[in-house]
Amino acid sequence: MKAVKKGINQWCYPPETTLDDVLKWTKAAGFEAIELNVSQPGGIGLTMETSPAEAKQIKQAIAAHGLETDSLSTALLWEFPLSSANRAIQEEGKRIVRKMLELASAIEASTILVVPGVVTKETPYDVCYQNSISALRSLLPHAEELGVAIGIENVWNRFLLSPLEMKTYIDSLQSEYVGAYFDVGNVLPFGYPEQWIRILGKRILKVHVKDFKETIGNIDGFTNLLAGDVDFKSVIAELKAIGYNGEVTAELTPYKEHPFALAYDTARQLDVLLGRHSLVSL
């Protein structure tokens, strides 16, 4: 997996961290790639008001720090899900995805992360499936025109709960510009990430990593790499088996103090997981 790059998501830093500090700390910690998040106006970095010209300036800043970027993410689709039966909410979700595609094109990123929908009491599973598929089909022509892929993420949205279902969901869209943005830690409460990787195979466009403690079993179970129960040896083996050569991007909760330390610690942990550094036996 020599071609795989170590990446870190902007969420690994406190929300008030300036973009310059995000880039500076990311490079100093030893990462090769940064994944920025698209936020509402007033956020740091890329927002729903960022113009293509401004995005290109951010791309230049990333390059000036010796970093690369090949994907974008957002939390906005939790508030405006593509699966919503409320037309106004769904249309806003589609606007968010279109904006992400345009910003990704401007910074020459190949993929955007998309939460496809959210199952709730008001939005039953079958409705979530139908509405999200319909919304994505309407967005794919724009993705194809810009040459940017939509990566469907497996998240705690009570939706696409098995690798077989996600495989079918992606295949039903019949486009090379849609695939999986696979999050290793997110599946541990109800599955085995290495099995998901084998089943999804070449559909996996990008990878997020974090760990999870099964004894806790809820959202508080997410933890730093090597501190939980993910079988990372099997995960890395399966990524090698499918020929994955994109980024392995850490998505973790910032430390309360010394935010740079999380980036530094995570970069070292990724070196171990990717076989770039051997732990010394005492």
Short mmCIF file of N, CA, C and O in Angstrom, two decimals, residues 140-198:
data_model
loop_
_atom_site.label_atom_id
_atom_site.label_comp_id
_atom_site.label_asym_id
_atom_site.label_seq_id
_atom_site.Cartn_x
_atom_site.Cartn_y
_atom_site.Cartn_z
N LEU A 140 -26.56 13.18 -10.43
CA LEU A 140 -25.46 12.51 -11.12
C LEU A 140 -25.06 13.18 -12.44
O LEU A 140 -23.86 13.23 -12.75
N PRO A 141 -25.99 13.70 -13.24
CA PRO A 141 -25.53 14.39 -14.45
C PRO A 141 -24.58 15.54 -14.16
O PRO A 141 -23.61 15.77 -14.92
N HIS A 142 -24.81 16.26 -13.07
CA HIS A 142 -23.92 17.36 -12.69
C HIS A 142 -22.56 16.82 -12.27
O HIS A 142 -21.52 17.38 -12.64
N ALA A 143 -22.57 15.72 -11.51
CA ALA A 143 -21.32 15.08 -11.10
C ALA A 143 -20.52 14.62 -12.31
O ALA A 143 -19.30 14.82 -12.40
N GLU A 144 -21.21 14.00 -13.25
CA GLU A 144 -20.55 13.48 -14.45
C GLU A 144 -19.99 14.61 -15.31
O GLU A 144 -18.90 14.51 -15.86
N GLU A 145 -20.74 15.70 -15.39
CA GLU A 145 -20.28 16.86 -16.17
C GLU A 145 -19.01 17.45 -15.59
O GLU A 145 -18.09 17.84 -16.32
N LEU A 146 -18.93 17.51 -14.24
CA LEU A 146 -17.78 18.10 -13.57
C LEU A 146 -16.64 17.10 -13.36
O LEU A 146 -15.52 17.48 -13.03
N GLY A 147 -16.94 15.82 -13.55
CA GLY A 147 -15.91 14.80 -13.35
C GLY A 147 -15.59 14.56 -11.89
O GLY A 147 -14.45 14.20 -11.54
N VAL A 148 -16.57 14.74 -11.01
CA VAL A 148 -16.39 14.54 -9.57
C VAL A 148 -17.34 13.44 -9.11
O VAL A 148 -18.53 13.47 -9.42
N ALA A 149 -16.83 12.47 -8.37
CA ALA A 149 -17.64 11.34 -7.93
C ALA A 149 -18.33 11.62 -6.60
O ALA A 149 -17.81 12.35 -5.75
N ILE A 150 -19.49 11.01 -6.42
CA ILE A 150 -20.25 11.07 -5.17
C ILE A 150 -19.95 9.81 -4.36
O ILE A 150 -20.22 8.70 -4.81
N GLY A 151 -19.37 9.99 -3.19
CA GLY A 151 -19.05 8.87 -2.31
C GLY A 151 -20.11 8.72 -1.23
O GLY A 151 -20.24 9.59 -0.36
N ILE A 152 -20.88 7.64 -1.28
CA ILE A 152 -21.93 7.39 -0.29
C ILE A 152 -21.31 6.85 0.98
O ILE A 152 -20.67 5.79 0.98
N GLU A 153 -21.48 7.58 2.09
CA GLU A 153 -20.86 7.15 3.34
C GLU A 153 -21.81 6.30 4.18
O GLU A 153 -23.01 6.56 4.25
N ASN A 154 -21.24 5.28 4.80
CA ASN A 154 -21.96 4.49 5.80
C ASN A 154 -21.84 5.19 7.15
O ASN A 154 -20.75 5.35 7.68
N VAL A 155 -22.97 5.69 7.65
CA VAL A 155 -22.97 6.45 8.91
C VAL A 155 -24.09 5.93 9.80
O VAL A 155 -24.87 5.08 9.39
N TRP A 156 -24.21 6.48 10.97
CA TRP A 156 -25.25 6.06 11.91
C TRP A 156 -26.56 6.78 11.58
O TRP A 156 -27.06 7.58 12.35
N ASN A 157 -27.10 6.47 10.42
CA ASN A 157 -28.34 7.08 9.95
C ASN A 157 -29.48 6.07 9.83
O ASN A 157 -30.49 6.34 9.19
N ARG A 158 -29.28 4.87 10.42
CA ARG A 158 -30.26 3.78 10.37
C ARG A 158 -30.59 3.37 8.93
O ARG A 158 -31.70 2.96 8.63
N PHE A 159 -29.59 3.47 8.07
CA PHE A 159 -29.83 3.27 6.64
C PHE A 159 -28.63 2.55 6.03
O PHE A 159 -27.49 2.73 6.46
N LEU A 160 -28.89 1.70 5.02
CA LEU A 160 -27.84 0.92 4.35
C LEU A 160 -27.00 0.19 5.38
O LEU A 160 -25.80 0.41 5.52
N LEU A 161 -27.65 -0.71 6.10
CA LEU A 161 -27.05 -1.34 7.27
C LEU A 161 -26.24 -2.59 6.98
O LEU A 161 -25.74 -3.23 7.90
N SER A 162 -26.11 -2.95 5.72
CA SER A 162 -25.29 -4.10 5.37
C SER A 162 -24.50 -3.80 4.11
O SER A 162 -24.93 -2.98 3.27
N PRO A 163 -23.35 -4.46 3.93
CA PRO A 163 -22.56 -4.22 2.71
C PRO A 163 -23.28 -4.69 1.45
O PRO A 163 -23.10 -4.11 0.38
N LEU A 164 -24.12 -5.70 1.58
CA LEU A 164 -24.86 -6.18 0.41
C LEU A 164 -25.88 -5.14 -0.05
O LEU A 164 -26.07 -4.92 -1.25
N GLU A 165 -26.53 -4.49 0.93
CA GLU A 165 -27.50 -3.46 0.57
C GLU A 165 -26.82 -2.24 -0.04
O GLU A 165 -27.30 -1.67 -1.03
N MET A 166 -25.69 -1.85 0.55
CA MET A 166 -24.98 -0.69 0.00
C MET A 166 -24.48 -1.00 -1.41
O MET A 166 -24.54 -0.13 -2.30
N LYS A 167 -24.01 -2.21 -1.63
CA LYS A 167 -23.56 -2.62 -2.96
C LYS A 167 -24.70 -2.50 -3.98
O LYS A 167 -24.54 -1.93 -5.06
N THR A 168 -25.88 -3.01 -3.61
CA THR A 168 -27.05 -2.93 -4.50
C THR A 168 -27.47 -1.49 -4.73
O THR A 168 -27.81 -1.10 -5.86
N TYR A 169 -27.45 -0.70 -3.68
CA TYR A 169 -27.84 0.72 -3.75
C TYR A 169 -26.95 1.46 -4.74
O TYR A 169 -27.43 2.17 -5.63
N ILE A 170 -25.64 1.28 -4.61
CA ILE A 170 -24.70 1.96 -5.49
C ILE A 170 -24.87 1.48 -6.93
O ILE A 170 -24.93 2.28 -7.87
N ASP A 171 -24.98 0.17 -7.11
CA ASP A 171 -25.08 -0.39 -8.46
C ASP A 171 -26.36 0.07 -9.17
O ASP A 171 -26.39 0.22 -10.39
N SER A 172 -27.41 0.29 -8.38
CA SER A 172 -28.69 0.70 -9.00
C SER A 172 -28.60 2.07 -9.64
O SER A 172 -29.41 2.42 -10.50
N LEU A 173 -27.62 2.87 -9.23
CA LEU A 173 -27.46 4.21 -9.79
C LEU A 173 -26.73 4.21 -11.13
O LEU A 173 -26.74 5.20 -11.85
N GLN A 174 -26.10 3.10 -11.45
CA GLN A 174 -25.53 2.86 -12.78
C GLN A 174 -24.66 4.02 -13.30
O GLN A 174 -24.86 4.53 -14.40
N SER A 175 -23.70 4.41 -12.48
CA SER A 175 -22.79 5.48 -12.89
C SER A 175 -21.42 5.24 -12.27
O SER A 175 -21.31 4.86 -11.11
N GLU A 176 -20.38 5.48 -13.07
CA GLU A 176 -19.02 5.38 -12.54
C GLU A 176 -18.71 6.53 -11.60
O GLU A 176 -17.67 6.54 -10.94
N TYR A 177 -19.62 7.51 -11.54
CA TYR A 177 -19.40 8.68 -10.67
C TYR A 177 -20.13 8.57 -9.34
O TYR A 177 -20.39 9.57 -8.68
N VAL A 178 -20.45 7.36 -8.94
CA VAL A 178 -20.98 7.12 -7.59
C VAL A 178 -20.32 5.85 -7.05
O VAL A 178 -20.10 4.88 -7.78
N GLY A 179 -19.98 5.89 -5.77
CA GLY A 179 -19.35 4.76 -5.12
C GLY A 179 -19.51 4.88 -3.63
O GLY A 179 -20.38 5.62 -3.14
N ALA A 180 -18.66 4.19 -2.88
CA ALA A 180 -18.74 4.21 -1.42
C ALA A 180 -17.63 5.05 -0.83
O ALA A 180 -16.48 4.97 -1.26
N TYR A 181 -17.98 5.88 0.14
CA TYR A 181 -16.99 6.51 1.01
C TYR A 181 -17.05 5.69 2.29
O TYR A 181 -17.95 5.89 3.13
N PHE A 182 -16.13 4.76 2.44
CA PHE A 182 -16.23 3.76 3.51
C PHE A 182 -15.58 4.24 4.80
O PHE A 182 -14.41 4.60 4.82
N ASP A 183 -16.38 4.24 5.87
CA ASP A 183 -15.89 4.59 7.20
C ASP A 183 -15.69 3.32 8.01
O ASP A 183 -16.65 2.60 8.32
N VAL A 184 -14.45 3.02 8.34
CA VAL A 184 -14.09 1.77 9.01
C VAL A 184 -14.74 1.63 10.38
O VAL A 184 -15.33 0.60 10.71
N GLY A 185 -14.66 2.68 11.21
CA GLY A 185 -15.17 2.59 12.58
C GLY A 185 -16.67 2.57 12.67
O GLY A 185 -17.23 2.01 13.63
N ASN A 186 -17.36 3.15 11.68
CA ASN A 186 -18.82 3.28 11.77
C ASN A 186 -19.56 1.95 11.73
O ASN A 186 -20.69 1.86 12.21
N VAL A 187 -18.97 0.92 11.13
CA VAL A 187 -19.72 -0.34 10.96
C VAL A 187 -19.51 -1.31 12.12
O VAL A 187 -20.22 -2.32 12.22
N LEU A 188 -18.55 -1.04 12.99
CA LEU A 188 -18.18 -2.04 14.01
C LEU A 188 -19.33 -2.46 14.92
O LEU A 188 -19.41 -3.63 15.31
N PRO A 189 -20.27 -1.57 15.29
CA PRO A 189 -21.35 -2.02 16.18
C PRO A 189 -22.27 -3.06 15.56
O PRO A 189 -22.96 -3.79 16.27
N PHE A 190 -22.30 -3.15 14.22
CA PHE A 190 -23.23 -4.10 13.60
C PHE A 190 -22.59 -4.88 12.45
O PHE A 190 -23.29 -5.46 11.62
N GLY A 191 -21.27 -4.91 12.40
CA GLY A 191 -20.62 -5.66 11.33
C GLY A 191 -19.11 -5.63 11.47
O GLY A 191 -18.56 -5.15 12.46
N TYR A 192 -18.45 -6.15 10.44
CA TYR A 192 -17.00 -6.25 10.42
C TYR A 192 -16.47 -5.48 9.22
O TYR A 192 -16.77 -5.82 8.07
N PRO A 193 -15.70 -4.43 9.44
CA PRO A 193 -15.27 -3.58 8.33
C PRO A 193 -14.52 -4.33 7.24
O PRO A 193 -14.67 -4.02 6.05
N GLU A 194 -13.72 -5.32 7.61
CA GLU A 194 -12.98 -6.06 6.59
C GLU A 194 -13.92 -6.80 5.63
O GLU A 194 -13.63 -6.95 4.44
N GLN A 195 -15.09 -7.25 6.16
CA GLN A 195 -16.06 -7.90 5.29
C GLN A 195 -16.71 -6.90 4.34
O GLN A 195 -16.95 -7.19 3.16
N TRP A 196 -17.01 -5.72 4.85
CA TRP A 196 -17.58 -4.66 4.00
C TRP A 196 -16.60 -4.33 2.87
O TRP A 196 -17.02 -4.16 1.72
N ILE A 197 -15.33 -4.22 3.19
CA ILE A 197 -14.34 -3.87 2.17
C ILE A 197 -14.30 -4.93 1.08
O ILE A 197 -14.30 -4.62 -0.12
N ARG A 198 -14.28 -6.20 1.47
CA ARG A 198 -14.24 -7.29 0.49
C ARG A 198 -15.47 -7.27 -0.40
O ARG A 198 -15.36 -7.45 -1.62
#
